[in-house]
PDB file of C-alpha atoms in Angstrom:
ATOM      1  CA  MET A 267       0.378   0.238  -0.011  1.00  0.00           C
ATOM      2  CA  ALA A 268       1.086   3.177  -0.774  1.00  0.00           C
ATOM      3  CA  THR A 269      -0.475   7.026  -0.341  1.00  0.00           C
ATOM      4  CA  ILE A 270      -0.804  10.158  -2.328  1.00  0.00           C
ATOM      5  CA  ALA A 271      -1.256  13.314  -1.006  1.00  0.00           C
ATOM      6  CA  VAL A 272      -3.748  16.098  -2.265  1.00  0.00           C
ATOM      7  CA  ASP A 273      -4.934  19.173  -0.724  1.00  0.00           C
ATOM      8  CA  GLY A 274      -3.821  17.694   2.321  1.00  0.00           C
ATOM      9  CA  LYS A 275      -6.110  14.703   2.524  1.00  0.00           C
ATOM     10  CA  ASP A 276      -4.092  10.983   2.527  1.00  0.00           C
ATOM     11  CA  TYR A 277      -5.302   8.665  -0.187  1.00  0.00           C
ATOM     12  CA  GLU A 278      -4.540   5.150  -0.543  1.00  0.00           C
ATOM     13  CA  THR A 279      -2.881   3.330  -3.459  1.00  0.00           C
ATOM     14  CA  ASP A 280      -1.791  -0.102  -4.584  1.00  0.00           C
ATOM     15  CA  GLU A 281       1.073  -0.265  -5.422  1.00  0.00           C
ATOM     16  CA  GLU A 282       0.842   0.346  -9.018  1.00  0.00           C
ATOM     17  CA  GLY A 283      -0.751   3.706  -8.053  1.00  0.00           C
ATOM     18  CA  TYR A 284      -4.051   3.180  -8.611  1.00  0.00           C
ATOM     19  CA  LEU A 285      -6.509   4.434  -6.122  1.00  0.00           C
ATOM     20  CA  THR A 286      -8.234   1.685  -3.746  1.00  0.00           C
ATOM     21  CA  ASP A 287     -10.951   3.552  -3.448  1.00  0.00           C
ATOM     22  CA  LEU A 288     -13.035   4.666  -6.415  1.00  0.00           C
ATOM     23  CA  SER A 289     -14.685   6.270  -4.142  1.00  0.00           C
ATOM     24  CA  GLN A 290     -12.529   8.799  -2.891  1.00  0.00           C
ATOM     25  CA  TRP A 291     -12.108  10.281  -6.159  1.00  0.00           C
ATOM     26  CA  ASN A 292     -12.789  13.890  -7.070  1.00  0.00           C
ATOM     27  CA  GLU A 293     -11.764  15.874  -9.921  1.00  0.00           C
ATOM     28  CA  GLU A 294      -8.519  17.275  -8.066  1.00  0.00           C
ATOM     29  CA  VAL A 295      -7.182  13.657  -7.566  1.00  0.00           C
ATOM     30  CA  GLY A 296      -7.693  13.314 -11.066  1.00  0.00           C
ATOM     31  CA  LYS A 297      -5.685  16.066 -11.764  1.00  0.00           C
ATOM     32  CA  PHE A 298      -3.100  15.161  -9.181  1.00  0.00           C
ATOM     33  CA  LEU A 299      -3.049  11.408 -10.520  1.00  0.00           C
ATOM     34  CA  ALA A 300      -2.378  12.946 -14.110  1.00  0.00           C
ATOM     35  CA  GLN A 301       0.375  14.541 -13.486  1.00  0.00           C
ATOM     36  CA  GLN A 302       2.312  11.572 -12.081  1.00  0.00           C
ATOM     37  CA  GLU A 303       1.367  10.201 -15.621  1.00  0.00           C
ATOM     38  CA  ASN A 304       2.695  13.544 -17.111  1.00  0.00           C
ATOM     39  CA  VAL A 305      -0.558  14.174 -18.705  1.00  0.00           C
ATOM     40  CA  ASP A 306      -1.963  17.580 -19.137  1.00  0.00           C
ATOM     41  CA  LEU A 307      -5.342  17.831 -18.457  1.00  0.00           C
ATOM     42  CA  THR A 308      -7.832  19.036 -21.879  1.00  0.00           C
ATOM     43  CA  ASP A 309     -11.452  18.334 -22.306  1.00  0.00           C
ATOM     44  CA  GLN A 310     -10.977  15.694 -24.128  1.00  0.00           C
ATOM     45  CA  HIS A 311      -9.213  13.806 -21.636  1.00  0.00           C
ATOM     46  CA  TRP A 312     -12.124  14.971 -19.554  1.00  0.00           C
ATOM     47  CA  GLU A 313     -14.355  13.016 -21.676  1.00  0.00           C
ATOM     48  CA  VAL A 314     -12.535  10.006 -21.851  1.00  0.00           C
ATOM     49  CA  ILE A 315     -12.633  10.066 -17.822  1.00  0.00           C
ATOM     50  CA  ASN A 316     -15.662  10.754 -17.316  1.00  0.00           C
ATOM     51  CA  PHE A 317     -16.519   8.204 -20.202  1.00  0.00           C
ATOM     52  CA  LEU A 318     -14.703   5.526 -18.159  1.00  0.00           C
ATOM     53  CA  ARG A 319     -15.864   6.660 -14.486  1.00  0.00           C
ATOM     54  CA  GLU A 320     -19.693   6.046 -16.356  1.00  0.00           C
ATOM     55  CA  TYR A 321     -18.847   2.553 -17.663  1.00  0.00           C
ATOM     56  CA  TYR A 322     -17.917   1.490 -14.245  1.00  0.00           C
ATOM     57  CA  ASN A 323     -20.694   2.452 -12.645  1.00  0.00           C
ATOM     58  CA  GLU A 324     -22.410   0.473 -15.063  1.00  0.00           C
ATOM     59  CA  PHE A 325     -20.846  -2.418 -14.993  1.00  0.00           C
ATOM     60  CA  GLN A 326     -18.895  -2.593 -11.933  1.00  0.00           C
ATOM     61  CA  ILE A 327     -15.488  -3.169 -14.140  1.00  0.00           C
ATOM     62  CA  ALA A 328     -12.903  -1.593 -16.142  1.00  0.00           C
ATOM     63  CA  PRO A 329     -13.139  -1.575 -19.818  1.00  0.00           C
ATOM     64  CA  ALA A 330     -10.647  -3.422 -22.019  1.00  0.00           C
ATOM     65  CA  VAL A 331      -9.059  -1.698 -25.060  1.00  0.00           C
ATOM     66  CA  ARG A 332     -11.244  -3.070 -27.432  1.00  0.00           C
ATOM     67  CA  VAL A 333     -14.233  -2.789 -25.281  1.00  0.00           C
ATOM     68  CA  LEU A 334     -13.943   1.270 -24.655  1.00  0.00           C
ATOM     69  CA  THR A 335     -12.647   1.783 -28.460  1.00  0.00           C
ATOM     70  CA  LYS A 336     -15.758   0.521 -29.624  1.00  0.00           C
ATOM     71  CA  ALA A 337     -18.320   2.339 -27.040  1.00  0.00           C
ATOM     72  CA  ILE A 338     -16.467   5.360 -27.145  1.00  0.00           C
ATOM     73  CA  GLY A 339     -17.034   5.380 -30.492  1.00  0.00           C
ATOM     74  CA  LYS A 340     -21.248   4.200 -30.179  1.00  0.00           C
ATOM     75  CA  LYS A 341     -21.005   7.174 -27.822  1.00  0.00           C
ATOM     76  CA  LEU A 342     -18.515  10.126 -29.089  1.00  0.00           C
ATOM     77  CA  GLY A 343     -18.063   9.721 -33.125  1.00  0.00           C
ATOM     78  CA  ALA A 344     -16.061   7.580 -34.783  1.00  0.00           C
ATOM     79  CA  GLU A 345     -13.293  10.402 -35.537  1.00  0.00           C
ATOM     80  CA  LYS A 346     -12.923   9.555 -31.208  1.00  0.00           C
ATOM     81  CA  GLY A 347     -13.473   5.486 -31.324  1.00  0.00           C
ATOM     82  CA  ASN A 348     -10.227   4.542 -32.569  1.00  0.00           C
ATOM     83  CA  SER A 349      -7.070   3.335 -30.693  1.00  0.00           C
ATOM     84  CA  GLN A 350      -4.989   6.227 -32.423  1.00  0.00           C
ATOM     85  CA  TYR A 351      -7.424   8.764 -30.948  1.00  0.00           C
ATOM     86  CA  LEU A 352      -7.093   7.195 -27.533  1.00  0.00           C
ATOM     87  CA  TYR A 353      -3.199   6.453 -27.383  1.00  0.00           C
ATOM     88  CA  GLU A 354      -2.421  10.390 -28.948  1.00  0.00           C
ATOM     89  CA  LEU A 355      -4.809  11.186 -25.489  1.00  0.00           C
ATOM     90  CA  PHE A 356      -3.211   8.690 -22.752  1.00  0.00           C
ATOM     91  CA  PRO A 357       0.278   7.093 -24.606  1.00  0.00           C
ATOM     92  CA  TYR A 358       0.522   4.047 -22.007  1.00  0.00           C
ATOM     93  CA  GLY A 359      -2.621   2.928 -22.617  1.00  0.00           C
ATOM     94  CA  PRO A 360      -6.504   4.673 -22.603  1.00  0.00           C
ATOM     95  CA  ALA A 361      -6.954   0.961 -20.821  1.00  0.00           C
ATOM     96  CA  LYS A 362      -4.109   1.820 -18.048  1.00  0.00           C
ATOM     97  CA  GLN A 363      -2.761   4.929 -18.216  1.00  0.00           C
ATOM     98  CA  ALA A 364      -6.675   6.302 -18.338  1.00  0.00           C
ATOM     99  CA  CYS A 365      -7.929   3.918 -16.092  1.00  0.00           C
ATOM    100  CA  LYS A 366      -5.905   5.010 -13.351  1.00  0.00           C
ATOM    101  CA  ILE A 367      -6.284   8.988 -13.949  1.00  0.00           C
ATOM    102  CA  ALA A 368     -10.286   8.222 -13.797  1.00  0.00           C
ATOM    103  CA  GLY A 369      -9.554   6.163 -10.574  1.00  0.00           C
ATOM    104  CA  LEU A 370     -10.572   3.010 -11.530  1.00  0.00           C
ATOM    105  CA  PRO A 371      -9.112  -0.912 -10.638  1.00  0.00           C
ATOM    106  CA  LYS A 372      -6.985  -1.633 -13.211  1.00  0.00           C
ATOM    107  CA  PRO A 373      -8.504  -3.495 -16.356  1.00  0.00           C
ATOM    108  CA  THR A 374      -9.286  -7.141 -16.259  1.00  0.00           C
ATOM    109  CA  GLY A 375      -7.285  -8.896 -18.557  1.00  0.00           C
ATOM    110  CA  CYS A 376      -4.510  -5.947 -18.671  1.00  0.00           C
ATOM    111  CA  VAL A 377      -1.270  -7.266 -17.282  1.00  0.00           C
TER     112      VAL A 377
ATOM    113  CA  MET B 441     -30.927 -25.758  20.065  1.00  0.00           C
ATOM    114  CA  LEU B 442     -29.433 -23.217  16.988  1.00  0.00           C
ATOM    115  CA  HIS B 443     -28.714 -25.201  13.947  1.00  0.00           C
ATOM    116  CA  ILE B 444     -26.863 -23.406  11.196  1.00  0.00           C
ATOM    117  CA  ILE B 445     -26.885 -23.778   7.426  1.00  0.00           C
ATOM    118  CA  ASN B 446     -24.872 -22.076   5.303  1.00  0.00           C
ATOM    119  CA  LYS B 447     -24.916 -24.512   2.026  1.00  0.00           C
ATOM    120  CA  SER B 448     -27.050 -24.394  -0.899  1.00  0.00           C
ATOM    121  CA  PRO B 449     -30.257 -27.369  -0.556  1.00  0.00           C
ATOM    122  CA  LEU B 450     -29.778 -27.495  -4.169  1.00  0.00           C
ATOM    123  CA  GLU B 451     -26.265 -28.504  -3.525  1.00  0.00           C
ATOM    124  CA  LYS B 452     -25.874 -30.080  -0.509  1.00  0.00           C
ATOM    125  CA  ASN B 453     -27.450 -32.119   2.084  1.00  0.00           C
ATOM    126  CA  SER B 454     -27.056 -29.921   4.848  1.00  0.00           C
ATOM    127  CA  LEU B 455     -30.287 -28.653   5.327  1.00  0.00           C
ATOM    128  CA  ASP B 456     -32.172 -32.156   4.736  1.00  0.00           C
ATOM    129  CA  THR B 457     -30.309 -33.932   7.481  1.00  0.00           C
ATOM    130  CA  CYS B 458     -30.624 -30.702   9.581  1.00  0.00           C
ATOM    131  CA  LEU B 459     -33.908 -30.996   9.486  1.00  0.00           C
ATOM    132  CA  ALA B 460     -34.267 -34.613   9.803  1.00  0.00           C
ATOM    133  CA  VAL B 461     -32.102 -34.375  13.366  1.00  0.00           C
ATOM    134  CA  ALA B 462     -33.284 -31.099  14.582  1.00  0.00           C
ATOM    135  CA  GLN B 463     -35.574 -31.887  17.599  1.00  0.00           C
ATOM    136  CA  ASP B 464     -38.858 -29.399  18.152  1.00  0.00           C
ATOM    137  CA  GLY B 465     -38.670 -26.035  19.290  1.00  0.00           C
ATOM    138  CA  GLY B 466     -34.890 -25.932  17.730  1.00  0.00           C
ATOM    139  CA  ILE B 467     -34.405 -22.697  15.666  1.00  0.00           C
ATOM    140  CA  ILE B 468     -33.121 -22.970  12.113  1.00  0.00           C
ATOM    141  CA  LEU B 469     -30.992 -20.398  10.537  1.00  0.00           C
ATOM    142  CA  LEU B 470     -29.938 -20.424   7.006  1.00  0.00           C
ATOM    143  CA  ILE B 471     -27.265 -18.252   5.703  1.00  0.00           C
ATOM    144  CA  GLU B 472     -25.060 -17.769   3.355  1.00  0.00           C
ATOM    145  CA  ASP B 473     -26.284 -20.070   0.088  1.00  0.00           C
ATOM    146  CA  ALA B 474     -28.431 -21.711   2.242  1.00  0.00           C
ATOM    147  CA  VAL B 475     -30.587 -18.909   1.826  1.00  0.00           C
ATOM    148  CA  TYR B 476     -32.075 -19.924  -0.920  1.00  0.00           C
ATOM    149  CA  ALA B 477     -33.886 -22.781   0.735  1.00  0.00           C
ATOM    150  CA  ALA B 478     -36.257 -19.861   2.750  1.00  0.00           C
ATOM    151  CA  THR B 479     -37.155 -18.788  -1.656  1.00  0.00           C
ATOM    152  CA  SER B 480     -40.257 -18.916  -3.257  1.00  0.00           C
ATOM    153  CA  GLY B 481     -40.404 -21.546  -5.941  1.00  0.00           C
ATOM    154  CA  ASN B 482     -36.698 -23.053  -4.827  1.00  0.00           C
ATOM    155  CA  ALA B 483     -37.620 -26.991  -4.818  1.00  0.00           C
ATOM    156  CA  ALA B 484     -36.354 -27.216  -1.261  1.00  0.00           C
ATOM    157  CA  ALA B 485     -39.089 -24.767   0.414  1.00  0.00           C
ATOM    158  CA  ALA B 486     -41.965 -27.110   0.430  1.00  0.00           C
ATOM    159  CA  LYS B 487     -39.410 -29.208   3.467  1.00  0.00           C
ATOM    160  CA  LEU B 488     -39.138 -26.049   5.179  1.00  0.00           C
ATOM    161  CA  SER B 489     -42.565 -25.201   4.933  1.00  0.00           C
ATOM    162  CA  ALA B 490     -43.372 -28.764   6.128  1.00  0.00           C
ATOM    163  CA  ALA B 491     -41.010 -28.299   9.599  1.00  0.00           C
ATOM    164  CA  GLN B 492     -42.272 -24.125  10.329  1.00  0.00           C
ATOM    165  CA  GLY B 493     -45.121 -25.907  13.222  1.00  0.00           C
ATOM    166  CA  ARG B 494     -42.402 -27.602  14.888  1.00  0.00           C
ATOM    167  CA  LEU B 495     -39.077 -25.413  14.575  1.00  0.00           C
ATOM    168  CA  LYS B 496     -38.750 -22.177  13.789  1.00  0.00           C
ATOM    169  CA  ILE B 497     -36.717 -21.142  10.833  1.00  0.00           C
ATOM    170  CA  CYS B 498     -34.299 -17.383  10.875  1.00  0.00           C
ATOM    171  CA  VAL B 499     -32.397 -16.195   7.537  1.00  0.00           C
ATOM    172  CA  LEU B 500     -29.276 -13.876   8.044  1.00  0.00           C
ATOM    173  CA  GLY B 501     -31.429 -10.864   5.680  1.00  0.00           C
ATOM    174  CA  PRO B 502     -27.681  -9.770   4.145  1.00  0.00           C
ATOM    175  CA  ASP B 503     -27.414 -12.780   2.456  1.00  0.00           C
ATOM    176  CA  LEU B 504     -30.816 -12.973   0.870  1.00  0.00           C
ATOM    177  CA  GLU B 505     -30.289  -9.008  -0.029  1.00  0.00           C
ATOM    178  CA  ALA B 506     -26.873  -9.811  -1.706  1.00  0.00           C
ATOM    179  CA  ARG B 507     -28.234 -12.919  -3.851  1.00  0.00           C
ATOM    180  CA  GLY B 508     -31.259 -11.071  -5.358  1.00  0.00           C
ATOM    181  CA  MET B 509     -33.650 -12.591  -3.304  1.00  0.00           C
ATOM    182  CA  ALA B 510     -35.397  -9.821  -0.924  1.00  0.00           C
ATOM    183  CA  ASP B 511     -38.834 -10.470  -2.190  1.00  0.00           C
ATOM    184  CA  ARG B 512     -39.269 -14.056  -2.710  1.00  0.00           C
ATOM    185  CA  LEU B 513     -38.787 -15.058   1.676  1.00  0.00           C
ATOM    186  CA  LEU B 514     -41.297 -17.326   1.835  1.00  0.00           C
ATOM    187  CA  GLU B 515     -44.345 -16.311   4.727  1.00  0.00           C
ATOM    188  CA  GLY B 516     -43.378 -17.495   8.350  1.00  0.00           C
ATOM    189  CA  VAL B 517     -39.586 -17.202   7.886  1.00  0.00           C
ATOM    190  CA  THR B 518     -37.828 -14.695  10.185  1.00  0.00           C
ATOM    191  CA  ARG B 519     -35.628 -12.095   8.756  1.00  0.00           C
ATOM    192  CA  ILE B 520     -32.638 -10.970  11.251  1.00  0.00           C
ATOM    193  CA  ASP B 521     -29.050  -9.609  10.699  1.00  0.00           C
ATOM    194  CA  TYR B 522     -25.959  -9.217  12.513  1.00  0.00           C
ATOM    195  CA  GLY B 523     -27.306  -8.395  15.111  1.00  0.00           C
ATOM    196  CA  GLY B 524     -30.040 -10.753  15.901  1.00  0.00           C
ATOM    197  CA  PHE B 525     -27.336 -14.042  14.812  1.00  0.00           C
ATOM    198  CA  VAL B 526     -25.344 -12.616  17.948  1.00  0.00           C
ATOM    199  CA  ASP B 527     -28.145 -12.689  19.990  1.00  0.00           C
ATOM    200  CA  LEU B 528     -28.545 -16.595  18.835  1.00  0.00           C
ATOM    201  CA  ALA B 529     -25.425 -17.967  19.168  1.00  0.00           C
ATOM    202  CA  ALA B 530     -24.979 -16.546  22.590  1.00  0.00           C
ATOM    203  CA  GLU B 531     -28.571 -17.542  23.813  1.00  0.00           C
ATOM    204  CA  HIS B 532     -27.929 -20.772  22.265  1.00  0.00           C
ATOM    205  CA  LYS B 533     -26.309 -23.949  22.086  1.00  0.00           C
ATOM    206  CA  CYS B 534     -25.221 -24.089  18.436  1.00  0.00           C
ATOM    207  CA  GLN B 535     -24.223 -26.546  15.440  1.00  0.00           C
ATOM    208  CA  SER B 536     -23.249 -26.137  12.030  1.00  0.00           C
ATOM    209  CA  TRP B 537     -24.149 -28.035   9.315  1.00  0.00           C
ATOM    210  CA  LEU B 538     -20.797 -27.220   7.102  1.00  0.00           C
TER     211      LEU B 538
ATOM    212  CA  MET C 992      -3.493 -12.870 -33.735  1.00  0.00           C
ATOM    213  CA  ALA C 993      -3.423 -15.723 -36.333  1.00  0.00           C
ATOM    214  CA  GLY C 994      -5.097 -19.204 -35.679  1.00  0.00           C
ATOM    215  CA  THR C 995      -8.107 -21.222 -36.085  1.00  0.00           C
ATOM    216  CA  ILE C 996     -11.149 -19.944 -33.431  1.00  0.00           C
ATOM    217  CA  LYS C 997     -12.366 -22.186 -31.126  1.00  0.00           C
ATOM    218  CA  LYS C 998     -15.534 -23.447 -29.683  1.00  0.00           C
ATOM    219  CA  PHE C 999     -14.963 -21.702 -25.157  1.00  0.00           C
ATOM    220  CA  MET C1000     -17.505 -22.968 -23.081  1.00  0.00           C
ATOM    221  CA  PHE C1001     -17.623 -21.889 -19.611  1.00  0.00           C
ATOM    222  CA  VAL C1002     -19.629 -23.905 -17.926  1.00  0.00           C
ATOM    223  CA  ASN C1003     -21.145 -21.885 -14.272  1.00  0.00           C
ATOM    224  CA  ARG C1004     -22.533 -24.768 -11.981  1.00  0.00           C
ATOM    225  CA  LYS C1005     -22.536 -22.249  -8.062  1.00  0.00           C
ATOM    226  CA  ALA C1006     -24.226 -19.725  -7.140  1.00  0.00           C
ATOM    227  CA  PRO C1007     -23.104 -15.958  -6.689  1.00  0.00           C
ATOM    228  CA  TYR C1008     -20.837 -14.700  -3.081  1.00  0.00           C
ATOM    229  CA  GLY C1009     -20.907 -18.332  -0.786  1.00  0.00           C
ATOM    230  CA  THR C1010     -18.290 -18.830  -2.735  1.00  0.00           C
ATOM    231  CA  VAL C1011     -15.488 -17.801  -5.322  1.00  0.00           C
ATOM    232  CA  TYR C1012     -16.359 -19.717  -8.403  1.00  0.00           C
ATOM    233  CA  ALA C1013     -18.566 -17.284  -9.760  1.00  0.00           C
ATOM    234  CA  LEU C1014     -16.468 -14.320  -9.903  1.00  0.00           C
ATOM    235  CA  GLU C1015     -13.230 -16.252 -10.797  1.00  0.00           C
ATOM    236  CA  SER C1016     -15.617 -17.364 -14.206  1.00  0.00           C
ATOM    237  CA  LEU C1017     -16.841 -14.120 -14.784  1.00  0.00           C
ATOM    238  CA  GLU C1018     -13.127 -12.842 -15.137  1.00  0.00           C
ATOM    239  CA  VAL C1019     -11.398 -15.951 -16.763  1.00  0.00           C
ATOM    240  CA  VAL C1020     -14.367 -15.067 -19.101  1.00  0.00           C
ATOM    241  CA  LEU C1021     -13.366 -11.451 -19.404  1.00  0.00           C
ATOM    242  CA  ILE C1022     -10.144 -12.298 -20.186  1.00  0.00           C
ATOM    243  CA  SER C1023     -10.799 -14.929 -23.737  1.00  0.00           C
ATOM    244  CA  ALA C1024     -12.847 -12.178 -24.452  1.00  0.00           C
ATOM    245  CA  ALA C1025      -9.243 -10.877 -25.910  1.00  0.00           C
ATOM    246  CA  PHE C1026      -8.499 -13.731 -27.722  1.00  0.00           C
ATOM    247  CA  ASP C1027     -10.876 -13.621 -30.129  1.00  0.00           C
ATOM    248  CA  GLN C1028     -13.006 -17.469 -29.946  1.00  0.00           C
ATOM    249  CA  ASP C1029     -15.802 -18.779 -30.275  1.00  0.00           C
ATOM    250  CA  VAL C1030     -17.574 -18.866 -26.227  1.00  0.00           C
ATOM    251  CA  SER C1031     -20.552 -19.414 -24.599  1.00  0.00           C
ATOM    252  CA  LEU C1032     -21.515 -19.588 -21.684  1.00  0.00           C
ATOM    253  CA  ALA C1033     -23.747 -22.373 -19.674  1.00  0.00           C
ATOM    254  CA  PHE C1034     -25.552 -21.644 -16.595  1.00  0.00           C
ATOM    255  CA  LEU C1035     -26.904 -24.642 -14.440  1.00  0.00           C
ATOM    256  CA  ASP C1036     -27.500 -25.874 -11.334  1.00  0.00           C
ATOM    257  CA  ASP C1037     -27.148 -23.438  -9.028  1.00  0.00           C
ATOM    258  CA  GLY C1038     -24.957 -21.192 -11.251  1.00  0.00           C
ATOM    259  CA  VAL C1039     -28.813 -19.978 -13.084  1.00  0.00           C
ATOM    260  CA  TYR C1040     -28.440 -17.415  -9.562  1.00  0.00           C
ATOM    261  CA  GLN C1041     -25.600 -16.037 -10.883  1.00  0.00           C
ATOM    262  CA  LEU C1042     -27.373 -14.144 -13.526  1.00  0.00           C
ATOM    263  CA  LYS C1043     -30.734 -13.490 -10.902  1.00  0.00           C
ATOM    264  CA  LYS C1044     -31.688  -9.425 -11.009  1.00  0.00           C
ATOM    265  CA  GLY C1045     -31.739  -7.648  -7.904  1.00  0.00           C
ATOM    266  CA  GLN C1046     -28.149  -8.491  -6.259  1.00  0.00           C
ATOM    267  CA  GLN C1047     -27.591  -5.692  -3.334  1.00  0.00           C
ATOM    268  CA  THR C1048     -24.801  -6.448  -1.185  1.00  0.00           C
ATOM    269  CA  LYS C1049     -23.598  -3.466   0.467  1.00  0.00           C
ATOM    270  CA  GLY C1050     -24.862  -5.641   3.457  1.00  0.00           C
ATOM    271  CA  ILE C1051     -22.700  -8.121   3.254  1.00  0.00           C
ATOM    272  CA  GLU C1052     -19.238  -5.958   2.142  1.00  0.00           C
ATOM    273  CA  THR C1053     -18.825  -7.891  -1.306  1.00  0.00           C
ATOM    274  CA  LYS C1054     -18.307  -6.236  -4.803  1.00  0.00           C
ATOM    275  CA  ASN C1055     -21.449  -6.773  -6.545  1.00  0.00           C
ATOM    276  CA  PHE C1056     -20.938  -8.010  -9.975  1.00  0.00           C
ATOM    277  CA  SER C1057     -24.095  -9.159 -11.410  1.00  0.00           C
ATOM    278  CA  PRO C1058     -23.981  -5.592 -13.223  1.00  0.00           C
ATOM    279  CA  THR C1059     -20.670  -7.092 -15.145  1.00  0.00           C
ATOM    280  CA  TYR C1060     -22.504  -9.890 -16.807  1.00  0.00           C
ATOM    281  CA  ARG C1061     -24.200  -6.875 -18.797  1.00  0.00           C
ATOM    282  CA  ALA C1062     -21.085  -5.600 -19.883  1.00  0.00           C
ATOM    283  CA  LEU C1063     -20.197  -9.047 -21.387  1.00  0.00           C
ATOM    284  CA  ASP C1064     -22.674  -8.468 -24.596  1.00  0.00           C
ATOM    285  CA  GLY C1065     -19.949  -5.240 -25.687  1.00  0.00           C
ATOM    286  CA  TYR C1066     -16.642  -7.783 -25.182  1.00  0.00           C
ATOM    287  CA  ASP C1067     -19.287  -9.955 -27.957  1.00  0.00           C
ATOM    288  CA  ILE C1068     -19.817 -12.786 -25.474  1.00  0.00           C
ATOM    289  CA  GLU C1069     -23.602 -13.155 -26.387  1.00  0.00           C
ATOM    290  CA  LYS C1070     -23.756 -16.998 -26.359  1.00  0.00           C
ATOM    291  CA  LEU C1071     -25.681 -17.120 -22.598  1.00  0.00           C
ATOM    292  CA  TYR C1072     -27.273 -20.765 -21.996  1.00  0.00           C
ATOM    293  CA  VAL C1073     -29.195 -21.236 -18.957  1.00  0.00           C
ATOM    294  CA  GLU C1074     -30.720 -25.325 -18.216  1.00  0.00           C
ATOM    295  CA  GLN C1075     -34.086 -24.704 -17.948  1.00  0.00           C
ATOM    296  CA  GLU C1076     -34.707 -27.574 -15.413  1.00  0.00           C
ATOM    297  CA  ALA C1077     -31.997 -25.680 -12.627  1.00  0.00           C
ATOM    298  CA  MET C1078     -34.915 -22.406 -13.933  1.00  0.00           C
ATOM    299  CA  GLU C1079     -37.844 -24.387 -12.803  1.00  0.00           C
ATOM    300  CA  ALA C1080     -36.169 -25.738  -9.507  1.00  0.00           C
ATOM    301  CA  ARG C1081     -36.410 -22.724  -8.619  1.00  0.00           C
ATOM    302  CA  GLY C1082     -38.666 -20.404  -9.679  1.00  0.00           C
ATOM    303  CA  LEU C1083     -37.038 -18.857 -12.153  1.00  0.00           C
ATOM    304  CA  THR C1084     -38.229 -17.321 -15.176  1.00  0.00           C
ATOM    305  CA  GLU C1085     -36.641 -14.951 -18.314  1.00  0.00           C
ATOM    306  CA  GLU C1086     -37.604 -12.073 -16.480  1.00  0.00           C
ATOM    307  CA  ASP C1087     -35.745 -12.988 -12.989  1.00  0.00           C
ATOM    308  CA  LEU C1088     -32.585 -12.156 -15.166  1.00  0.00           C
ATOM    309  CA  LEU C1089     -30.795  -9.482 -15.442  1.00  0.00           C
ATOM    310  CA  VAL C1090     -29.432 -10.246 -19.369  1.00  0.00           C
ATOM    311  CA  ASP C1091     -30.685 -12.076 -21.993  1.00  0.00           C
ATOM    312  CA  VAL C1092     -30.710 -15.641 -22.200  1.00  0.00           C
ATOM    313  CA  THR C1093     -31.476 -18.236 -24.862  1.00  0.00           C
ATOM    314  CA  VAL C1094     -32.436 -21.519 -21.922  1.00  0.00           C
ATOM    315  CA  LEU C1095     -31.756 -25.082 -23.201  1.00  0.00           C
ATOM    316  CA  SER C1096     -33.333 -28.800 -21.219  1.00  0.00           C
ATOM    317  CA  ARG C1097     -30.416 -30.564 -19.804  1.00  0.00           C
ATOM    318  CA  ARG C1098     -30.225 -32.965 -22.668  1.00  0.00           C
ATOM    319  CA  GLU C1099     -30.181 -29.642 -25.276  1.00  0.00           C
ATOM    320  CA  MET C1100     -27.263 -27.953 -22.854  1.00  0.00           C
ATOM    321  CA  GLY C1101     -25.131 -32.045 -22.830  1.00  0.00           C
ATOM    322  CA  ALA C1102     -25.169 -31.810 -27.155  1.00  0.00           C
ATOM    323  CA  LEU C1103     -23.439 -28.391 -27.404  1.00  0.00           C
ATOM    324  CA  MET C1104     -21.754 -28.586 -24.717  1.00  0.00           C
ATOM    325  CA  GLU C1105     -20.143 -32.406 -26.826  1.00  0.00           C
ATOM    326  CA  GLU C1106     -19.688 -29.621 -29.826  1.00  0.00           C
ATOM    327  CA  GLN C1107     -17.012 -27.778 -27.721  1.00  0.00           C
ATOM    328  CA  ASP C1108     -13.608 -27.724 -28.624  1.00  0.00           C
ATOM    329  CA  VAL C1109     -12.834 -27.005 -24.440  1.00  0.00           C
ATOM    330  CA  VAL C1110     -14.737 -26.689 -21.730  1.00  0.00           C
ATOM    331  CA  LEU C1111     -13.926 -24.977 -18.847  1.00  0.00           C
ATOM    332  CA  SER C1112     -15.714 -25.655 -15.662  1.00  0.00           C
ATOM    333  CA  PHE C1113     -17.026 -23.485 -12.269  1.00  0.00           C
TER     334      PHE C1113
END
């Protein structure tokens, strides 16, 4: 277990930096986690982050990349529903890196 | 005597043996997968209903809710919470049909 | 990934929460989706309880993984079969389930199992 401190409050993470309790997540925590990942958050990033949080709320899992790509395409349009777009936003993998920033656990099947 | 069962009646014979062994006036507490026995439509429900006159039947509410069966509880079965579980265990001798 | 597509069936026979089988199976199913195989899920005996609507696990402080069955469609896992006799013995109908399923008799289930290349048992 590790902790990160945001605005004077401690948040527990696992050894890879994923938030342990996703209900503790807020935008400030998201910004902090993004900074650690060297990602400058734009509206396009938030779109994906919010999508991931909605997906998790509905299905209780973080989606695999392929599933995320398809679902984003359906919701936000084909120009965003492709892995090139998502990897530009999150170079270390949309599922892995975006999930971490969104406070979600690591997607199942992700090593 | 308090008899605790935690196995599904359609998978293990714990409920059958318990019902055969339990003396009149005893209490049966269904927890975990055993709560299915006290839901309407379950093939084991009739056995439980038949025993209701001589035994008191209880289920652990949180286990019933977890399984999505809260609206199917058999009539006459008492729903208890963790506090009630502790009280029963403290007041009676206890046999767990593991 | 090149190679032939094989038929995989996950056979689920346990109720959720009482044991870890249901959750473990679901996780392997999700992982298997990455390999683009022909995946079927079969729910027999108490396994049909995994798909019951209305699960609320706050009281037992366990993760409610039942919503995840509704994500399977997005993973292109669309072949879900439930055993008719198991449903009847538990007073369940298709309306009680979280997802669309095909109801098969035990005999039909057996035939389908026979068609598989790989059967994974939970």
